[in-house]
Short mmCIF file of C-alpha atoms and ligand atoms in Angstrom, two decimals:
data_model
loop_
_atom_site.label_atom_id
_atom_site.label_comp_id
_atom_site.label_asym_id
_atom_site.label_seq_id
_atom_site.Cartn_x
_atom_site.Cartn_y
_atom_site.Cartn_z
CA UNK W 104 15.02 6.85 -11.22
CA UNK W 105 14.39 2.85 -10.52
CA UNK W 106 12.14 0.98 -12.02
CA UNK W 107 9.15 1.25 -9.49
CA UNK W 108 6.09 -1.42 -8.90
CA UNK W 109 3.51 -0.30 -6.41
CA UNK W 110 1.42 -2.58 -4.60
CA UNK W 111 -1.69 -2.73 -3.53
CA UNK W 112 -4.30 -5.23 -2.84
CA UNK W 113 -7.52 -4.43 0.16
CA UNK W 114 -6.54 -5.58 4.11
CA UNK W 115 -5.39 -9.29 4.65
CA UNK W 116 -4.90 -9.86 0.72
CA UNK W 117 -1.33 -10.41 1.79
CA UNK W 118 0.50 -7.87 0.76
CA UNK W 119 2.88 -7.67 3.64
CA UNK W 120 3.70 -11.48 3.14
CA UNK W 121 4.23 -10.07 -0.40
CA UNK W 122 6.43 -7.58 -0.01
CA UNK W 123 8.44 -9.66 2.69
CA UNK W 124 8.96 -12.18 -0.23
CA UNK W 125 10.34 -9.69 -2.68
CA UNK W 126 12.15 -7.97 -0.32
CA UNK W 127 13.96 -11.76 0.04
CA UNK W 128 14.65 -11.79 -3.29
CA UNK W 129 16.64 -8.49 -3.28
CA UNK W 130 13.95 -5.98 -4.37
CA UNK W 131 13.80 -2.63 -2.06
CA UNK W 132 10.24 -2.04 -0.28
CA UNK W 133 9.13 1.57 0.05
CA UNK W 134 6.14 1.16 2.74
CA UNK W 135 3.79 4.30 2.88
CA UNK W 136 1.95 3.19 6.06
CA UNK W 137 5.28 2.85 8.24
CA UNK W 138 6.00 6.42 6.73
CA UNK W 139 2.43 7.63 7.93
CA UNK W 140 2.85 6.03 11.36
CA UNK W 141 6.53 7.61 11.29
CA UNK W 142 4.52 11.16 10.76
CA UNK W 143 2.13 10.82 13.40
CA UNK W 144 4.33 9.30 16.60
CA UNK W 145 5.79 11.59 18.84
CA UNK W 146 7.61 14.47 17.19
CA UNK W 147 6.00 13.45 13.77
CA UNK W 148 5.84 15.97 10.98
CA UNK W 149 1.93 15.79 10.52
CA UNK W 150 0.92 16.60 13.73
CA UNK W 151 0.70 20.21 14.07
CA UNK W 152 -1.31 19.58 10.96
CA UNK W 153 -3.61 17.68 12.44
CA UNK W 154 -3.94 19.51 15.71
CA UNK W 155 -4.24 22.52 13.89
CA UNK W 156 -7.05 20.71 11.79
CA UNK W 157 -8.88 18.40 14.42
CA UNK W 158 -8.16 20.49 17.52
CA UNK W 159 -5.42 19.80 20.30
CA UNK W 160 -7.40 16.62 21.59
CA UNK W 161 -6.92 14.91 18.58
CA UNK W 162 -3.09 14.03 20.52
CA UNK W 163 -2.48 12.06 23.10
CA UNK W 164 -1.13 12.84 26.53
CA UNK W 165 2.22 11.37 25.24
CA UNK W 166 2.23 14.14 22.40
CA UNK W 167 1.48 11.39 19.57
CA UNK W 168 -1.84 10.73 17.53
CA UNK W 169 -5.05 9.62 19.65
CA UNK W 170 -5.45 6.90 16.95
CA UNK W 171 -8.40 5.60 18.06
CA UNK W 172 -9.98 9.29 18.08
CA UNK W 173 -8.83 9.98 14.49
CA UNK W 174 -10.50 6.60 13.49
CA UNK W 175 -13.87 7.63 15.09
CA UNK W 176 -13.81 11.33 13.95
CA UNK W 177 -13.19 10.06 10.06
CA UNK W 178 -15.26 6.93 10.45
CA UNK W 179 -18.43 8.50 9.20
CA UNK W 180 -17.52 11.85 8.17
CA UNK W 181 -16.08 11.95 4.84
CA UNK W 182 -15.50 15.20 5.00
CA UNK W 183 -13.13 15.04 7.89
CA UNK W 184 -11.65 12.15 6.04
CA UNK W 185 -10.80 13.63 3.18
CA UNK W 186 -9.58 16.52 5.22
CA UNK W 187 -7.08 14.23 7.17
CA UNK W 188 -6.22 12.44 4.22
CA UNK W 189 -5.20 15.98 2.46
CA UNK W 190 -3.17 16.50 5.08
CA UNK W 191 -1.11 13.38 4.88
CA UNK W 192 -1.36 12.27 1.64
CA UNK W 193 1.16 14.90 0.38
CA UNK W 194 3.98 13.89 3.26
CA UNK W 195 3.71 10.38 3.09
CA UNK W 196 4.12 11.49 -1.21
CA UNK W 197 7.00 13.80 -0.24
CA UNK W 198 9.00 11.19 2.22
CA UNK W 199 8.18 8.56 0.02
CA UNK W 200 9.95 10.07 -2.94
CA UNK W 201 12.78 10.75 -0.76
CA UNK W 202 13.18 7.85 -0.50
CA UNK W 203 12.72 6.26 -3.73
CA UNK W 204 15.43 8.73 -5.09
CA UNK W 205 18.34 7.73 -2.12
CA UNK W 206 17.88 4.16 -3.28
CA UNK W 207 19.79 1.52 -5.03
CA UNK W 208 17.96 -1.04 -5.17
CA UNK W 209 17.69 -2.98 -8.61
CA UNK W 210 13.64 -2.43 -8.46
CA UNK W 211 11.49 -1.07 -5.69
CA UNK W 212 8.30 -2.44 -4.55
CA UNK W 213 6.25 0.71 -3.11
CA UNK W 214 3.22 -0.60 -0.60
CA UNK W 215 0.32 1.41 -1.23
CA UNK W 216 -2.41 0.42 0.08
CA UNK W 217 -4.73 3.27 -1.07
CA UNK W 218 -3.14 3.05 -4.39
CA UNK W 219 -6.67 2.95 -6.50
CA UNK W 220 -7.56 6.11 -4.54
CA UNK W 221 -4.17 8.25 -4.79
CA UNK W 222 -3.01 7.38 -8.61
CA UNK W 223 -0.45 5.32 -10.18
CA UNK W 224 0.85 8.59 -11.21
CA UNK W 225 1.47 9.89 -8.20
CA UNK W 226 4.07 8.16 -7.77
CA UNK W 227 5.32 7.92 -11.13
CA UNK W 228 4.78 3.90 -11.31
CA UNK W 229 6.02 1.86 -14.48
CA UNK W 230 3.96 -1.11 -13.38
CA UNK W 231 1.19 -1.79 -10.53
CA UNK W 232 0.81 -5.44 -9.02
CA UNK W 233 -2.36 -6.18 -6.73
CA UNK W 234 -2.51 -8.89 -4.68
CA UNK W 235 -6.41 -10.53 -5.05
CA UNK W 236 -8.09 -13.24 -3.32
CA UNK W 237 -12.15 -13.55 -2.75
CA UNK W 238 -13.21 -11.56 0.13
CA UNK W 239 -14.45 -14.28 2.14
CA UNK W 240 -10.48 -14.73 2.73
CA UNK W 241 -9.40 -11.63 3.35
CA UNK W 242 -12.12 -11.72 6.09
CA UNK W 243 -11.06 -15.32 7.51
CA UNK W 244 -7.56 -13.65 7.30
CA UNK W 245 -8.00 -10.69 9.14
CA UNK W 246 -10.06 -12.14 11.88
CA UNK W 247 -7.55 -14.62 12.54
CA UNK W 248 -4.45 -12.46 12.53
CA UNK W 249 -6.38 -9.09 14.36
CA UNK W 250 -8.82 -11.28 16.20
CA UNK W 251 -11.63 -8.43 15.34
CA UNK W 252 -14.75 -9.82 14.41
CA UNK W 253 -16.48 -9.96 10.96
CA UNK W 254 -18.57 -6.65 11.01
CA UNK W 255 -15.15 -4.89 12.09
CA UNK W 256 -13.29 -6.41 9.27
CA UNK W 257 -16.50 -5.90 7.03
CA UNK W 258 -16.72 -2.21 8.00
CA UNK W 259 -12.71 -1.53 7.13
CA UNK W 260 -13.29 -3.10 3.50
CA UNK W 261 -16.45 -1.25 2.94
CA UNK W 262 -13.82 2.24 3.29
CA UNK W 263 -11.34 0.36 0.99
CA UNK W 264 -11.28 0.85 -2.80
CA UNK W 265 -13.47 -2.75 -4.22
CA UNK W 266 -11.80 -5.75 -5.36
CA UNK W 267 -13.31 -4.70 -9.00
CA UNK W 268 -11.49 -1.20 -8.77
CA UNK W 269 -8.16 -2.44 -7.65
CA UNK W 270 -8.05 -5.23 -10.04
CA UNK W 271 -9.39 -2.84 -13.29
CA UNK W 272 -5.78 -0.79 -12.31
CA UNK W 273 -3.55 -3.77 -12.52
CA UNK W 274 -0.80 -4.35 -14.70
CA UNK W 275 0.25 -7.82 -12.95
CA UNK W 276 -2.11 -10.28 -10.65
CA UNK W 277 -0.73 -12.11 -7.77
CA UNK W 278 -3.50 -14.47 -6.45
CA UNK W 279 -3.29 -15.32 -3.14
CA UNK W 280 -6.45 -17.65 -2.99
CA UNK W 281 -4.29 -20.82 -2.20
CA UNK W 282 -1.75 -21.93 0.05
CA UNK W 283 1.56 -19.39 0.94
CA UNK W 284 3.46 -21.36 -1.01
CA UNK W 285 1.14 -20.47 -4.37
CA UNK W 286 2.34 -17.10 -3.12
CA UNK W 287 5.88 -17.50 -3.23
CA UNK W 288 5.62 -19.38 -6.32
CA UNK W 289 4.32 -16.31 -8.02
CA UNK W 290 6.27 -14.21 -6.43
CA UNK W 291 9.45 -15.56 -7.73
CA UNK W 292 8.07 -15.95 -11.06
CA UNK W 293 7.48 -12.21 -10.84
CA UNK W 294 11.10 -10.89 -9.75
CA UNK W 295 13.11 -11.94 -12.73
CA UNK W 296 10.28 -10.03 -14.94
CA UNK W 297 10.74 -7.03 -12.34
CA UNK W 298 14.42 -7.44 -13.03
CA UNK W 299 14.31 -7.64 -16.57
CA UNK W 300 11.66 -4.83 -17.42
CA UNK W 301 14.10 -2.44 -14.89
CA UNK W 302 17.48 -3.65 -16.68
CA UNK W 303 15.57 -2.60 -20.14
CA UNK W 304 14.71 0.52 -18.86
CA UNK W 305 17.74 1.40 -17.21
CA UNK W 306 19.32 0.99 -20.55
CA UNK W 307 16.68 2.21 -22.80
CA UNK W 308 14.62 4.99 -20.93
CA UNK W 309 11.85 2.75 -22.18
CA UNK W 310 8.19 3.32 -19.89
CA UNK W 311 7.01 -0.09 -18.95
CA UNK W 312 3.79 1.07 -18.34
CA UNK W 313 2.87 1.22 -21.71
CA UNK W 314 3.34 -2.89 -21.81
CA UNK W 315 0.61 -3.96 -20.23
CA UNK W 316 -0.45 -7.59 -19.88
P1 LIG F 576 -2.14 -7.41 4.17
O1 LIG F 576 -0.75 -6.87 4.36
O2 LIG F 576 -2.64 -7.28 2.78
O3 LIG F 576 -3.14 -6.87 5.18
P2 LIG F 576 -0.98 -9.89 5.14
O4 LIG F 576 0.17 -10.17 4.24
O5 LIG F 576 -0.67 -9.30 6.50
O6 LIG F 576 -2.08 -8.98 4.41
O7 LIG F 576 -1.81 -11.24 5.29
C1 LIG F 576 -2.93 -11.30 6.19
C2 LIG F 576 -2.80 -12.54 7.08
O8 LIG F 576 -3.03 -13.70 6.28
C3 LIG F 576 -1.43 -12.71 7.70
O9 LIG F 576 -1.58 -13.24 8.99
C4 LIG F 576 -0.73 -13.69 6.74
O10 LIG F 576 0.24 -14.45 7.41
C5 LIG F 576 -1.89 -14.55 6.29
N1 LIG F 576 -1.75 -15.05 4.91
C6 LIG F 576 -1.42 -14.35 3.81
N2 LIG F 576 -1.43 -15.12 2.70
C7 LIG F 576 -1.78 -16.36 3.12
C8 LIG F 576 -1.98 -17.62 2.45
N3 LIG F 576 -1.81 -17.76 1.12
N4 LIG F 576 -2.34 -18.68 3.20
C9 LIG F 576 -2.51 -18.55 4.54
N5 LIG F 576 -2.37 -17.40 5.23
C10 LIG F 576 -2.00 -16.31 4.53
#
């Protein structure tokens, strides 16, 4: 099994620029929300699941997800939340482990961006690595790359997990409060560790977890 970091950090923390980064530097990238959107296009394995759950309408004339319907039925319903997210949660788990076992990478990052909310053990991780910054940036971030405005953006971190709970699960910090090339910077200071910890294991069957920082 390889030595597996997940990710996490809340919306426009930058853990997409992240992950890019690594992925630069030769890690492999397991990304759970291109498997979820892979399970709910046309012909995707979740929805019969969700039709069967939320009613035909919940697809699209094309056969895929109504997106925007999903969004609005789970908005303020947690119970229909937690209904769709028992649904996917265990496929995007499933696929996701699929994948982790068919690869070769020397280390895998695995993007999860509901990480505080699903478990580290879920997916077996030996570290976790959240990517922080205040949330007046995330915001500015957001806004600028989405163009939705500030109670939108608000409103989506409100449903996220709070900077306080992502950072309490953290084994490693990357703070993206400055400039992207503070990011990189960090980012390749990280890789060799990622390296090293995974070579260790590899030959010891030692579980990094245990070494936190
Ligand atoms: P996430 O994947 O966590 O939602 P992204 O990596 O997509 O976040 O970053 C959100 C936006 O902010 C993107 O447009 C990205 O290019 C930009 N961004 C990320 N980090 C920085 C930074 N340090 N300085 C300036 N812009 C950044």
């Amino acid at each position: 099994m390889p030595f597996k970091v997940g990710l996490t950090g809340g919306i426009g923390s930058g853990k997409s620029t992240v992950a890019e980064a690594f992925v630069a530097l030769g890690a492999g990238l397991i990304d759970t929300d291109k498997i979820a959107r892979r399970l709910t296009t046309i012909g995707g394995e979740a929805l019969p699941l969700l039709a069967d759950a939320f009613g035909a309408g919940i697809l699209a004339a094309d056969g895929s997800l109504n997106r925007a319907l999903m969004r609005q039925k789970v908005f303020a319903d947690a119970a229909a939340r937690r209904r769709l997210e028992s649904i996917l949660h265990p496929l995007i788990r499933a696929h996701s482990l699929a994948e982790i076992a068919a690869s070769h990478a020397p280390w895998l990052l695995i993007d999860i961006p509901l990480l505080v909310a699903v478990g580290r053990e879920a997916y077996a991780l030996d570290r976790a690595l959240v990517v922080d910054c205040p949330e007046s940036l995330q915001i500015e971030r957001v806004m600028a790359r989405s163009g939705l405005a500030e109670v939108e953006v608000v409103a989506m971190m409100s449903a996220q997990s709070s900077r306080a709970e992502r950072l309490a699960i953290a084994d490693d910090v990357i703070d993206n409060s400055g400039s992207l090339a503070d990011l990189q910077r960090q980012v390749a200071a990280l890789h060799p560790c990622y390296l090293k910890m995974a070579s260790i294991q590899d030959a010891s069957g030692q579980d990094m977890s245990k070494n936190r920082r």
